[in-house]
Coordinates of C-alpha atoms and ligand atoms in Angstrom, one line a residue:
M1 CA 127.4 60.3 150.9
H2 CA 130.7 60.0 149.1
P3 CA 131.9 63.1 147.2
S4 CA 131.8 61.2 143.9
T5 CA 128.1 60.6 144.5
R6 CA 127.5 64.2 145.6
A7 CA 129.3 65.5 142.5
V8 CA 126.7 63.7 140.4
H9 CA 123.5 64.4 142.3
A10 CA 123.8 67.7 144.1
G11 CA 122.4 71.0 142.6
R12 CA 119.5 69.2 140.6
P13 CA 116.0 70.6 140.2
D14 CA 113.4 68.9 142.5
R15 CA 112.2 65.5 141.1
E16 CA 108.7 66.3 139.9
P17 CA 107.0 64.9 136.8
D18 CA 108.5 66.6 133.7
A19 CA 111.2 68.4 135.6
P20 CA 114.5 68.5 133.7
F21 CA 117.4 66.5 135.2
N22 CA 119.6 69.6 134.8
A23 CA 119.4 73.2 136.1
P24 CA 118.4 75.4 133.2
I25 CA 120.5 78.3 132.0
T26 CA 118.6 81.3 133.4
M27 CA 119.5 84.4 131.6
A28 CA 118.1 87.2 133.7
S29 CA 119.2 90.7 134.8
T30 CA 116.2 91.1 137.1
Y31 CA 113.3 89.2 138.8
V32 CA 109.7 90.0 139.6
A33 CA 109.7 91.8 142.9
G34 CA 108.5 90.2 146.1
G35 CA 111.0 87.3 146.2
D36 CA 114.6 86.8 147.5
R37 CA 116.5 87.3 144.3
E38 CA 115.4 90.8 143.2
Y39 CA 118.3 91.7 140.8
G40 CA 120.8 89.9 138.6
R41 CA 123.8 91.0 140.6
Y42 CA 122.5 89.4 143.8
A43 CA 121.4 86.0 142.6
N44 CA 120.9 83.6 139.7
P45 CA 119.3 80.1 139.7
T46 CA 122.1 78.7 137.5
W47 CA 124.9 80.0 139.9
E48 CA 122.9 78.6 142.8
A49 CA 123.0 75.1 141.2
F50 CA 126.7 75.3 140.8
E51 CA 127.1 76.7 144.3
E52 CA 125.0 74.0 145.9
T53 CA 127.0 71.3 144.2
L54 CA 130.4 72.7 145.2
A55 CA 129.1 73.3 148.8
A56 CA 127.9 69.7 149.0
L57 CA 131.4 68.5 147.9
E58 CA 133.4 70.6 150.5
G59 CA 131.4 69.7 153.6
D60 CA 128.0 69.3 155.4
G61 CA 126.2 72.5 156.0
A62 CA 128.5 74.5 153.8
R63 CA 127.5 77.5 151.7
C64 CA 129.2 78.5 148.5
L65 CA 129.4 81.7 146.5
S66 CA 130.7 81.9 142.9
F67 CA 132.7 84.7 141.4
A68 CA 133.9 86.0 138.0
S69 CA 137.3 84.3 138.5
G70 CA 139.5 82.6 141.1
L71 CA 141.3 85.9 141.7
A72 CA 137.9 87.7 142.2
A73 CA 137.3 85.2 145.0
V74 CA 140.8 85.7 146.4
A75 CA 140.3 89.5 146.4
T76 CA 137.0 89.1 148.3
V77 CA 138.8 87.3 151.1
L78 CA 141.7 89.6 151.3
D79 CA 139.3 92.5 151.4
L80 CA 138.1 91.2 154.8
V81 CA 141.5 92.1 156.4
G82 CA 141.4 95.5 158.2
A83 CA 143.9 98.3 157.7
D84 CA 147.4 97.4 158.8
Q85 CA 146.5 93.9 159.9
V86 CA 148.8 91.0 159.3
V87 CA 148.3 88.2 156.7
V88 CA 150.5 85.1 156.7
A89 CA 150.9 83.4 153.3
P90 CA 153.1 80.8 151.6
R91 CA 156.0 82.3 149.7
H92 CA 155.2 79.9 146.9
A93 CA 151.4 80.4 146.7
Y94 CA 149.6 81.1 143.3
N95 CA 151.4 84.2 142.0
G96 CA 148.1 86.1 141.5
S97 CA 147.3 85.7 145.2
I98 CA 150.9 86.8 146.2
G99 CA 150.5 89.6 143.7
Q100 CA 147.3 90.8 145.3
L101 CA 149.0 90.7 148.7
A102 CA 152.1 92.6 147.4
D103 CA 149.8 95.2 145.9
L104 CA 147.9 95.7 149.1
E105 CA 151.1 95.9 151.1
A106 CA 152.6 98.4 148.7
R107 CA 149.5 100.6 149.3
G108 CA 149.9 100.3 153.0
R109 CA 146.7 98.3 153.3
V110 CA 148.0 95.1 155.0
R111 CA 151.3 93.7 156.3
T112 CA 152.3 90.4 154.8
R113 CA 154.4 87.6 156.3
L114 CA 155.6 85.1 153.7
V115 CA 156.5 81.6 155.1
D116 CA 157.8 78.3 154.0
I117 CA 154.7 76.2 154.3
T118 CA 156.6 73.0 155.0
D119 CA 158.2 74.5 158.1
T120 CA 155.2 74.0 160.4
A121 CA 156.9 75.5 163.5
A122 CA 157.9 78.7 161.6
V123 CA 154.4 79.0 160.1
I124 CA 152.8 78.7 163.6
A125 CA 155.2 81.3 165.0
A126 CA 154.3 83.7 162.2
C127 CA 150.6 83.4 163.1
D128 CA 151.0 85.5 166.2
D129 CA 148.8 88.7 165.9
A130 CA 147.7 87.6 162.3
A131 CA 144.2 88.5 161.2
L132 CA 144.3 86.0 158.3
V133 CA 146.4 82.9 157.5
W134 CA 146.2 82.1 153.8
L135 CA 147.1 78.6 152.9
E136 CA 147.6 76.7 149.7
S137 CA 148.5 73.0 149.7
P138 CA 150.0 71.6 147.5
T139 CA 151.6 74.9 146.6
N140 CA 152.0 76.1 143.0
P141 CA 154.4 75.2 141.4
A142 CA 156.8 74.0 144.1
M143 CA 154.3 71.2 145.2
E144 CA 154.9 71.7 148.9
V145 CA 152.5 70.2 151.3
A146 CA 151.4 72.0 154.5
D147 CA 150.3 70.3 157.8
L148 CA 146.9 71.8 157.5
P149 CA 145.3 70.5 160.8
A150 CA 148.3 71.7 162.9
I151 CA 148.5 75.1 161.2
I152 CA 144.8 75.7 161.2
A153 CA 144.5 74.9 165.0
A154 CA 147.5 77.2 165.8
A155 CA 146.1 80.0 163.6
H156 CA 142.7 79.8 165.4
E157 CA 144.5 79.8 168.8
A158 CA 146.2 83.0 167.7
G159 CA 142.8 84.5 166.7
A160 CA 143.3 84.4 163.0
R161 CA 140.9 83.4 160.3
V162 CA 142.0 80.6 158.0
A163 CA 141.4 80.5 154.2
V164 CA 142.7 77.5 152.1
D165 CA 143.1 77.6 148.4
N166 CA 142.0 74.1 147.5
T167 CA 142.3 74.4 143.7
F168 CA 145.1 71.8 143.2
A169 CA 143.7 69.1 145.5
T170 CA 140.0 69.6 144.8
P171 CA 137.3 68.4 147.3
I172 CA 137.7 64.9 146.0
L173 CA 141.2 64.6 147.6
Q174 CA 141.1 67.2 150.4
R175 CA 138.3 69.0 152.3
P176 CA 139.8 71.8 154.3
L177 CA 136.5 72.7 156.1
E178 CA 136.7 69.2 157.8
L179 CA 140.2 70.1 158.9
G180 CA 138.9 73.3 160.6
A181 CA 139.4 76.0 157.8
D182 CA 137.0 79.0 157.8
I183 CA 137.0 79.5 154.0
V184 CA 137.8 77.3 151.1
V185 CA 138.9 79.2 147.9
H186 CA 138.7 77.8 144.4
S187 CA 139.7 78.7 140.9
A188 CA 136.9 76.7 139.3
T189 CA 138.7 77.5 136.0
K190 CA 140.9 74.5 136.8
Y191 CA 139.8 71.0 137.9
L192 CA 136.2 71.8 139.0
S193 CA 135.2 72.8 135.5
G194 CA 137.9 70.7 134.0
H195 CA 137.7 71.5 130.3
S196 CA 139.9 74.7 129.9
D197 CA 136.8 76.6 128.5
L198 CA 136.0 79.2 131.2
L199 CA 137.1 81.2 134.1
L200 CA 135.2 81.0 137.5
G201 CA 136.0 81.3 141.2
A202 CA 134.3 80.2 144.4
L203 CA 134.4 80.6 148.2
V204 CA 132.9 78.0 150.5
T205 CA 132.3 78.4 154.3
Q206 CA 130.2 76.7 157.0
D207 CA 130.0 79.9 158.9
E208 CA 126.6 81.5 158.1
Q209 CA 127.6 84.9 159.3
L210 CA 130.8 84.9 157.3
H211 CA 128.8 83.7 154.2
G212 CA 126.6 86.7 154.6
V213 CA 129.6 89.1 154.8
L214 CA 131.2 87.6 151.7
K215 CA 127.8 87.7 149.8
G216 CA 127.5 91.4 150.8
R217 CA 131.0 92.1 149.3
R218 CA 130.0 90.3 146.0
D219 CA 126.7 92.2 145.9
L220 CA 128.5 95.5 146.4
L221 CA 131.6 95.0 144.2
G222 CA 129.9 93.0 141.5
A223 CA 132.6 90.4 140.6
I224 CA 129.8 88.0 139.7
P225 CA 130.1 84.9 137.4
G226 CA 128.6 84.6 134.0
T227 CA 125.5 82.4 133.8
V228 CA 126.8 80.2 131.0
E229 CA 130.2 79.8 132.8
A230 CA 128.4 78.6 136.0
W231 CA 126.4 76.1 134.0
L232 CA 129.4 74.8 132.1
A233 CA 131.4 74.4 135.3
L234 CA 128.5 72.5 136.9
R235 CA 128.4 70.2 134.0
G236 CA 132.1 69.7 134.3
M237 CA 131.9 69.0 138.0
R238 CA 129.6 66.0 137.3
T239 CA 132.7 64.0 136.2
L240 CA 135.1 65.6 138.7
A241 CA 135.8 62.4 140.7
L242 CA 136.5 60.3 137.5
R243 CA 138.8 63.0 136.1
V244 CA 140.7 63.5 139.3
E245 CA 141.1 59.8 139.8
K246 CA 142.4 59.2 136.3
A247 CA 144.7 62.2 136.3
Q248 CA 146.1 61.0 139.7
E249 CA 146.7 57.5 138.4
N250 CA 148.5 58.9 135.4
A251 CA 150.5 61.4 137.5
T252 CA 151.6 58.7 139.9
E253 CA 152.9 56.5 137.1
L254 CA 154.6 59.5 135.2
A255 CA 156.2 60.8 138.4
A256 CA 157.9 57.4 138.9
R257 CA 159.1 57.2 135.3
L258 CA 160.3 60.8 135.3
A259 CA 162.3 60.2 138.5
A260 CA 164.3 57.5 136.7
H261 CA 165.0 59.7 133.6
P262 CA 168.6 61.0 133.3
A263 CA 167.5 64.5 132.1
V264 CA 165.4 65.1 135.2
T265 CA 167.3 66.2 138.3
E266 CA 164.3 66.4 140.6
V267 CA 160.6 65.3 140.6
R268 CA 158.1 67.1 142.9
Y269 CA 155.0 65.0 143.4
P270 CA 153.2 65.1 146.7
G271 CA 151.8 61.6 146.2
F272 CA 148.3 62.7 145.3
G273 CA 146.6 64.8 142.6
G274 CA 147.4 65.4 138.9
M275 CA 150.1 68.1 139.2
V276 CA 153.8 67.2 139.0
S277 CA 156.8 69.5 138.8
V278 CA 160.1 68.3 137.3
V279 CA 163.4 70.2 137.4
L280 CA 165.7 70.0 134.3
G281 CA 169.3 71.1 134.2
S282 CA 168.8 74.7 132.9
A283 CA 166.2 77.1 131.6
E284 CA 167.3 76.4 128.0
A285 CA 166.9 72.7 128.5
A286 CA 163.5 73.2 129.9
D287 CA 162.5 75.6 127.0
R288 CA 163.7 73.1 124.5
M289 CA 161.8 70.3 126.2
T290 CA 158.5 72.2 126.5
A291 CA 158.8 73.3 122.8
S292 CA 159.2 69.7 121.7
T293 CA 156.1 68.0 122.9
R294 CA 153.4 67.1 120.3
L295 CA 150.6 65.8 122.6
W296 CA 151.3 67.8 125.7
V297 CA 150.3 71.4 125.2
N298 CA 152.9 74.1 126.1
A299 CA 150.5 76.5 128.0
T300 CA 149.8 78.1 131.3
S301 CA 146.9 77.0 133.5
L302 CA 146.0 73.5 134.6
G303 CA 143.4 71.0 135.6
G304 CA 141.9 70.3 132.2
V305 CA 141.3 66.9 130.7
E306 CA 144.2 67.5 128.3
S307 CA 147.7 67.3 129.6
S308 CA 149.7 70.6 129.5
L309 CA 153.1 71.8 130.7
E310 CA 155.1 75.0 131.1
R311 CA 158.4 76.3 132.4
R312 CA 157.2 78.5 135.3
R313 CA 160.1 80.9 135.5
R314 CA 159.2 82.2 132.0
W315 CA 156.9 84.4 134.1
A316 CA 158.7 87.4 135.6
S317 CA 156.4 87.3 138.5
E318 CA 157.5 83.8 139.5
P319 CA 159.7 83.9 142.7
V320 CA 163.4 83.4 142.2
T321 CA 163.3 80.5 144.7
I322 CA 161.6 78.4 142.0
P323 CA 164.4 76.8 139.9
E324 CA 164.9 78.2 136.4
G325 CA 164.6 74.7 134.9
L326 CA 161.3 73.8 136.7
V327 CA 158.6 72.5 134.4
R328 CA 155.1 72.2 135.8
L329 CA 153.0 69.3 134.4
S330 CA 149.2 69.3 134.5
V331 CA 148.5 65.6 133.9
G332 CA 145.3 65.0 132.0
I333 CA 143.1 61.9 131.5
E334 CA 144.7 60.6 128.2
N335 CA 146.3 57.1 127.9
V336 CA 149.4 57.0 130.1
E337 CA 151.6 55.3 127.5
D338 CA 150.8 58.0 125.0
L339 CA 151.6 60.6 127.5
W340 CA 154.9 59.0 128.4
T341 CA 156.0 58.4 124.7
D342 CA 155.6 62.1 124.0
L343 CA 157.4 63.2 127.2
E344 CA 160.3 60.8 126.6
Q345 CA 160.8 62.0 123.0
A346 CA 160.6 65.7 124.3
L347 CA 163.1 64.9 127.1
Q348 CA 165.8 64.0 124.5
F349 CA 166.0 67.8 123.9
G350 CA 166.0 68.5 127.7
A351 CA 169.4 67.3 128.5
Ligands
PLP1 C1 144.5 79.7 138.7 C2 144.6 79.8 140.1 C3 144.0 80.9 140.9 C4 143.4 82.1 140.1 O1 142.2 81.7 139.5 P1 141.7 82.4 138.1 O2 140.4 81.6 137.9 O3 142.7 82.2 137.1 O4 141.5 83.9 138.4 C5 144.1 80.9 142.2 N1 144.7 79.9 142.9 C6 145.2 78.9 142.3 C7 145.9 77.8 143.0 C8 145.2 78.8 140.9 O5 145.8 77.7 140.2

């Protein structure tokens, strides 16, 4: 079945007379002994409904585990890397993921090779002796796209495991497991939940043994999701396909209009999804522009129904290879003319 159908129908209670359509919110710290769940850190029926749905979206036979946040899921994958092993990662990946790698490296736990993800030959060369190849495509906020099938195949040939952060594309537009990836990583805080009202992370794999290892880490370290967060994220996912399609339609139109605007020196839009980066002439111009919108919210984060934007280099952790005047737009599902009218008036201050 198509992902848009799976998003609506997966993770529902069995169809029996009087059964509710929706998975209930089960608040429980423990369960009556003798079953599989046992304790609230190991399992929860509401998490399971969310997990079943995301697994069904990412691929046939996939298993999903939810976590307290996207970064809790990232940490669980990086924790699989043995002492002094090599991790290959994009130099422009999500800065929290790069921050975790830098922290591990500073403590002598791993060795990191940062690569330009668009240079496929260089990425493949860097995979030599690597234990883990961490991919993100499109990257945040440079919007670079990786040749996932080629890099995944080469990484496997070199004996490395491959994880793909699929937060920006979502399984509606890109399914890394179908391209050979071992693990898909999500910040469900973003498009999956889609309403800017919670933090949640997830890992998805088709490898049963790997699923068991990751679940063992979650049981042991305890970075488990909240029950209400999992329920809200599941509710949000029911409309994932509609939201992603509308955001993409708006983003395609706005990227074209922005490219023709005199205050914009560069538009970075990979041709799919709802994320667009634009480069203005200076940090000051970008700050004036982001302070001048009335509809678009000047805020970090992304993937909500509401359009938001921010100048990324306002964060000290952002790599210096990201232009000072780069503004990242998370395009929402509002009327495209309303979005453009507001951007156009704010861009008067961005010259
Ligand atoms: C937000 C984000 C994360 C981290 O997720 P949190 O839920 O904020 O912990 C990881 N990767 C990408 C691409 C993100 O956008």
